[in-house]
CSV table of C-alpha atoms in Angstrom, one decimal:
chain,number,residue,atom,x,y,z
A,1,MET,CA,24.3,7.1,-20.2
A,2,SER,CA,21.5,9.8,-19.8
A,3,GLU,CA,21.3,12.2,-16.9
A,4,HIS,CA,18.1,10.5,-15.9
A,5,HIS,CA,19.8,7.1,-15.7
A,6,THR,CA,22.7,8.6,-13.7
A,7,ARG,CA,20.4,10.2,-11.2
A,8,ALA,CA,18.2,7.1,-11.0
A,9,GLU,CA,21.1,4.7,-10.3
A,10,LEU,CA,22.6,7.1,-7.7
A,11,PHE,CA,19.1,7.2,-6.0
A,12,ARG,CA,18.7,3.5,-5.9
A,13,SER,CA,22.2,3.1,-4.5
A,14,LEU,CA,21.5,5.3,-1.6
A,15,HIS,CA,19.0,2.9,0.0
A,16,THR,CA,21.2,1.1,2.3
A,17,PRO,CA,20.0,-0.6,5.4
A,18,GLY,CA,22.0,0.7,8.4
A,19,SER,CA,23.0,3.9,6.5
A,20,PRO,CA,19.7,5.4,5.6
A,21,LEU,CA,18.9,7.9,3.0
A,22,VAL,CA,17.5,11.0,4.9
A,23,LEU,CA,14.8,12.9,3.0
A,24,VAL,CA,13.9,16.5,4.3
A,25,ASN,CA,10.7,16.7,2.2
A,26,ALA,CA,10.3,19.8,0.0
A,27,TRP,CA,7.1,21.3,-1.4
A,28,ASP,CA,8.3,24.0,-3.9
A,29,ALA,CA,11.5,25.0,-5.8
A,30,ALA,CA,12.7,27.3,-3.0
A,31,SER,CA,12.4,24.6,-0.2
A,32,ALA,CA,14.1,22.1,-2.5
A,33,ARG,CA,17.0,24.4,-2.9
A,34,VAL,CA,17.2,25.1,0.8
A,35,VAL,CA,17.4,21.5,1.8
A,36,ALA,CA,19.8,20.8,-1.1
A,37,ALA,CA,22.1,23.4,0.2
A,38,SER,CA,22.2,21.6,3.6
A,39,GLY,CA,23.9,18.6,2.0
A,40,VAL,CA,21.1,16.1,1.5
A,41,ARG,CA,21.8,13.4,-1.1
A,42,ALA,CA,18.3,13.5,-2.8
A,43,VAL,CA,15.2,15.6,-2.7
A,44,ALA,CA,11.7,14.2,-2.1
A,45,THR,CA,8.4,16.0,-2.3
A,46,THR,CA,5.7,16.0,0.2
A,47,SER,CA,2.1,15.7,-1.3
A,48,ALA,CA,0.5,17.5,1.5
A,49,GLY,CA,3.0,20.4,1.3
A,50,VAL,CA,2.7,20.6,-2.5
A,51,ALA,CA,-1.1,20.6,-2.2
A,52,TRP,CA,-1.1,23.2,0.6
A,53,SER,CA,1.2,25.5,-1.4
A,54,LEU,CA,-1.1,25.4,-4.3
A,55,GLY,CA,-4.2,26.1,-2.2
A,56,ALA,CA,-5.6,22.6,-2.0
A,57,PRO,CA,-6.1,20.1,0.7
A,58,ASP,CA,-4.1,16.9,0.8
A,59,GLY,CA,-5.8,13.5,-0.2
A,60,ASP,CA,-5.9,13.1,-4.0
A,61,ILE,CA,-7.7,16.4,-4.4
A,62,LEU,CA,-4.9,18.2,-6.4
A,63,GLY,CA,-5.1,17.4,-10.0
A,64,ARG,CA,-2.4,15.6,-12.0
A,65,ASP,CA,-1.4,18.4,-14.0
A,66,ALA,CA,-0.6,20.9,-11.1
A,67,ALA,CA,1.2,18.1,-9.1
A,68,VAL,CA,3.4,17.2,-12.2
A,69,ASP,CA,4.2,20.9,-12.8
A,70,LEU,CA,5.4,21.3,-9.4
A,71,VAL,CA,7.5,18.2,-9.7
A,72,ARG,CA,9.1,19.6,-12.8
A,73,ARG,CA,9.8,22.9,-11.2
A,74,ILE,CA,11.7,21.1,-8.5
A,75,THR,CA,13.6,18.8,-10.7
A,76,VAL,CA,15.0,21.7,-12.8
A,77,SER,CA,15.9,23.6,-9.7
A,78,VAL,CA,18.2,21.0,-8.1
A,79,SER,CA,21.0,18.8,-9.4
A,80,LEU,CA,20.0,16.0,-7.0
A,81,PRO,CA,17.8,12.9,-7.7
A,82,VAL,CA,14.2,13.9,-7.0
A,83,THR,CA,11.5,11.4,-5.9
A,84,ALA,CA,7.9,12.5,-6.1
A,85,ASP,CA,5.1,11.7,-3.7
A,86,ILE,CA,2.1,11.0,-6.1
A,87,GLU,CA,-0.4,10.1,-3.3
A,88,SER,CA,-2.3,7.2,-4.7
A,89,GLY,CA,-1.5,8.0,-8.4
A,90,TYR,CA,-4.0,10.9,-9.2
A,91,GLY,CA,-6.3,8.6,-10.9
A,92,GLU,CA,-9.1,6.0,-10.1
A,93,THR,CA,-7.8,3.3,-12.5
A,94,PRO,CA,-4.4,1.6,-12.9
A,95,ALA,CA,-4.2,2.9,-16.3
A,96,GLU,CA,-4.5,6.5,-15.0
A,97,VAL,CA,-1.7,5.8,-12.5
A,98,GLY,CA,0.5,4.8,-15.5
A,99,VAL,CA,-0.3,8.1,-17.1
A,100,THR,CA,0.6,10.0,-13.9
A,101,THR,CA,3.8,8.0,-13.6
A,102,ARG,CA,4.9,8.6,-17.2
A,103,ALA,CA,4.2,12.4,-16.7
A,104,VAL,CA,6.3,12.5,-13.4
A,105,LEU,CA,9.2,10.6,-15.2
A,106,ASP,CA,9.0,13.1,-18.0
A,107,ALA,CA,9.2,15.9,-15.4
A,108,GLY,CA,12.5,14.5,-14.3
A,109,ALA,CA,11.8,12.5,-11.2
A,110,VAL,CA,13.5,9.2,-10.7
A,111,GLY,CA,11.3,7.9,-7.9
A,112,VAL,CA,7.6,7.9,-6.8
A,113,ASN,CA,5.7,7.1,-3.7
A,114,ILE,CA,2.4,5.4,-4.3
A,115,GLU,CA,0.1,5.0,-1.2
A,116,ASP,CA,-2.5,2.3,-0.6
A,117,SER,CA,-4.9,4.7,1.2
A,118,HIS,CA,-8.4,4.8,-0.2
A,119,ARG,CA,-9.5,8.4,-0.3
A,120,THR,CA,-13.1,7.9,-1.2
A,121,ASP,CA,-16.0,6.4,0.7
A,122,GLY,CA,-15.2,2.8,1.7
A,123,PRO,CA,-12.5,0.9,3.5
A,124,PRO,CA,-9.5,2.9,4.5
A,125,LEU,CA,-7.1,0.8,2.4
A,126,ARG,CA,-7.4,-0.4,-1.2
A,127,ASP,CA,-7.8,-4.1,-1.8
A,128,VAL,CA,-4.4,-5.7,-2.4
A,129,PRO,CA,-5.1,-6.8,-6.0
A,130,ASP,CA,-6.2,-3.3,-6.9
A,131,GLN,CA,-3.2,-1.8,-5.3
A,132,CYS,CA,-0.9,-4.3,-7.1
A,133,ALA,CA,-2.4,-3.4,-10.3
A,134,ARG,CA,-1.7,0.3,-9.7
A,135,ILE,CA,1.9,-0.5,-8.8
A,136,GLY,CA,2.3,-2.7,-11.8
A,137,ALA,CA,0.9,0.1,-14.0
A,138,ALA,CA,3.5,2.5,-12.7
A,139,ARG,CA,6.3,0.0,-13.3
A,140,GLY,CA,4.9,-0.6,-16.7
A,141,ALA,CA,4.9,3.0,-17.5
A,142,ALA,CA,8.5,3.3,-16.5
A,143,ASP,CA,9.5,0.1,-18.5
A,144,ALA,CA,7.5,1.4,-21.6
A,145,ALA,CA,9.4,4.6,-21.4
A,146,GLY,CA,12.8,3.0,-21.0
A,147,LEU,CA,13.5,4.9,-17.9
A,148,PRO,CA,14.5,3.6,-14.5
A,149,LEU,CA,12.2,4.3,-11.6
A,150,PHE,CA,12.3,3.6,-7.9
A,151,VAL,CA,8.8,2.7,-6.8
A,152,ASN,CA,8.3,3.1,-3.1
A,153,ALA,CA,5.1,1.5,-2.0
A,154,ARG,CA,3.5,3.2,1.0
A,155,ILE,CA,1.5,1.0,3.2
A,156,ASP,CA,-1.0,2.8,5.5
A,157,THR,CA,-1.8,0.0,7.8
A,158,PHE,CA,-0.5,1.7,10.9
A,159,LEU,CA,-1.7,5.1,9.9
A,160,SER,CA,-5.3,4.0,9.3
A,161,GLY,CA,-5.4,1.4,12.1
A,162,ALA,CA,-6.3,-1.2,9.5
A,163,GLY,CA,-3.6,-3.7,10.3
A,164,GLY,CA,-0.5,-4.6,12.2
A,165,ILE,CA,2.8,-6.3,11.4
A,166,ASP,CA,1.2,-9.3,9.8
A,167,GLU,CA,-1.0,-7.4,7.4
A,168,THR,CA,1.8,-4.9,6.7
A,169,VAL,CA,4.3,-7.7,5.7
A,170,ALA,CA,1.7,-9.5,3.6
A,171,ARG,CA,1.0,-6.3,1.7
A,172,ALA,CA,4.7,-5.7,1.4
A,173,ALA,CA,5.3,-9.0,-0.2
A,174,ALA,CA,2.4,-8.6,-2.8
A,175,TYR,CA,3.5,-5.0,-3.6
A,176,LEU,CA,7.2,-6.1,-4.2
A,177,ALA,CA,5.9,-9.0,-6.5
A,178,ALA,CA,3.9,-6.3,-8.4
A,179,GLY,CA,6.9,-4.2,-9.1
A,180,ALA,CA,7.7,-2.1,-6.0
A,181,ASP,CA,11.4,-1.6,-5.1
A,182,GLY,CA,11.0,-0.2,-1.6
A,183,ILE,CA,8.4,-0.3,1.2
A,184,PHE,CA,7.3,2.9,3.2
A,185,VAL,CA,5.5,2.3,6.5
A,186,PRO,CA,4.5,5.6,8.0
A,187,GLY,CA,3.1,5.8,11.5
A,188,VAL,CA,5.6,3.3,13.0
A,189,VAL,CA,7.9,4.8,15.7
A,190,ASP,CA,8.3,1.8,18.1
A,191,PRO,CA,11.8,0.3,17.8
A,192,VAL,CA,10.5,-3.2,18.3
A,193,THR,CA,8.0,-2.9,15.6
A,194,ILE,CA,10.5,-1.3,13.1
A,195,ARG,CA,13.0,-4.1,13.7
A,196,ALA,CA,10.3,-6.7,13.1
A,197,LEU,CA,9.4,-5.0,9.7
A,198,VAL,CA,13.1,-4.7,8.8
A,199,GLN,CA,13.6,-8.3,9.3
A,200,ALA,CA,10.3,-9.5,7.6
A,201,VAL,CA,10.3,-7.2,4.5
A,202,PRO,CA,13.0,-8.2,1.9
A,203,ALA,CA,13.4,-4.7,0.6
A,204,PRO,CA,14.6,-1.2,1.8
A,205,LEU,CA,12.3,0.0,4.6
A,206,ASN,CA,11.3,3.7,4.8
A,207,VAL,CA,9.9,5.1,8.0
A,208,LEU,CA,8.4,8.5,8.7
A,209,ALA,CA,10.3,10.4,11.4
A,210,GLY,CA,9.7,13.5,13.4
A,211,PRO,CA,9.2,14.4,17.1
A,212,GLY,CA,8.7,11.3,19.2
A,213,ALA,CA,10.4,9.1,16.6
A,214,PRO,CA,13.8,7.5,17.2
A,215,ALA,CA,16.8,9.6,16.1
A,216,VAL,CA,18.3,8.8,12.6
A,217,GLY,CA,21.3,7.0,14.3
A,218,GLU,CA,18.9,4.6,16.1
A,219,LEU,CA,16.8,4.1,12.9
A,220,ALA,CA,20.1,3.1,11.2
A,221,ARG,CA,21.0,0.6,13.9
A,222,LEU,CA,17.5,-0.9,13.4
A,223,GLY,CA,18.3,-1.5,9.8
A,224,VAL,CA,16.1,1.2,8.2
A,225,ALA,CA,17.2,2.2,4.7
A,226,ARG,CA,15.3,5.5,4.2
A,227,VAL,CA,14.0,8.1,6.6
A,228,SER,CA,11.4,10.7,5.6
A,229,LEU,CA,10.3,13.8,7.5
A,230,GLY,CA,7.2,14.1,5.3
A,231,SER,CA,4.9,17.1,5.7
A,232,SER,CA,6.3,18.1,9.0
A,233,ILE,CA,8.8,20.6,7.5
A,234,ALA,CA,5.9,22.4,5.6
A,235,GLN,CA,3.8,22.3,8.7
A,236,ALA,CA,6.6,23.9,10.7
A,237,ALA,CA,7.1,26.6,8.1
A,238,TYR,CA,3.5,27.5,8.0
A,239,ALA,CA,3.4,27.5,11.8
A,240,VAL,CA,6.1,30.3,11.6
A,241,ALA,CA,3.8,32.3,9.4
A,242,ARG,CA,0.9,31.8,11.8
A,243,ARG,CA,3.0,32.8,14.9
A,244,ALA,CA,4.3,35.9,13.1
A,245,ALA,CA,0.9,36.9,12.1
A,246,ASP,CA,-0.6,36.4,15.7
A,247,GLU,CA,2.3,38.2,17.2
A,248,ALA,CA,2.2,41.2,14.8
A,249,LEU,CA,-1.6,41.6,15.3
A,250,GLY,CA,-1.4,40.8,19.1
A,251,THR,CA,1.6,42.2,20.9
A,252,GLY,CA,2.8,44.1,17.8
A,253,THR,CA,6.2,42.5,18.0
A,254,TYR,CA,8.2,40.3,15.7
A,255,GLY,CA,10.0,37.6,17.8
A,256,ALA,CA,8.7,34.8,15.6
A,257,LEU,CA,10.9,36.1,12.8
A,258,ALA,CA,14.2,36.1,14.8
A,259,ASP,CA,15.6,32.9,13.3
A,260,ALA,CA,14.7,33.5,9.7
A,261,LEU,CA,17.2,32.8,6.9
A,262,ASP,CA,18.7,36.1,5.9
A,263,TYR,CA,17.6,37.7,2.6
A,264,GLY,CA,20.9,37.5,0.9
A,265,THR,CA,21.5,33.8,1.7
A,266,LEU,CA,18.0,32.9,0.5
A,267,ASN,CA,18.3,35.0,-2.5
A,268,ALA,CA,21.6,33.6,-3.5
A,269,LEU,CA,20.1,30.0,-3.4
A,270,MET,CA,17.8,31.1,-6.2
A,271,ARG,CA,20.4,32.1,-8.6
């Protein structure tokens, strides 16, 4: 069995309702090694953090080549399964999503997130048949390559205000039929809503967590199978840089840097 197959099988097995996979999303090789050293069981990228680190805004602006290169840098830097956030696929057509998926697989990732947000002018969410075709193209690319892939279909109904539980569940059913393996519903922190989604979606449910969200233990009790911290880690890291700059240029002090990882520890993680 290839290393890819081994990592892919491990990654799939980690999606257990009631004992969720916790993903502390990374945006470069260094952040991936830092979170890996904390004991996480897999590494996930954050598309926003990746884009920002490369000087681009989030939202399908970063090109495919730059995104895939970053994924490759992360996969070779850690020994854990890596799942890549590929936004809506870095392509306007399903065929282009397939090209992106194959490239990400070749870069060493064993999972992808594909969102149904529509980043161009028009409705906030893609039509269901269009998104199903995009998910199907991702699945087809993996099958054609003979490589296992966990396709996590992100549904942005709650983030965009374009639907509630019923619309989310309907989209989940369609996306699963199209080839998705898991369902990601960011923007939901209400326990009652999360429980309803867990009960209605016949696949591992992924939620986005952070300040204001239920703790991991509570999400586990609700039956969640995957918890992502998303771009919040990158945002917090950049906030430290901003506070340090404001402080150094203001009071001339350095308190914002007091809790930094020491040089030796961080440097050792890069060896």
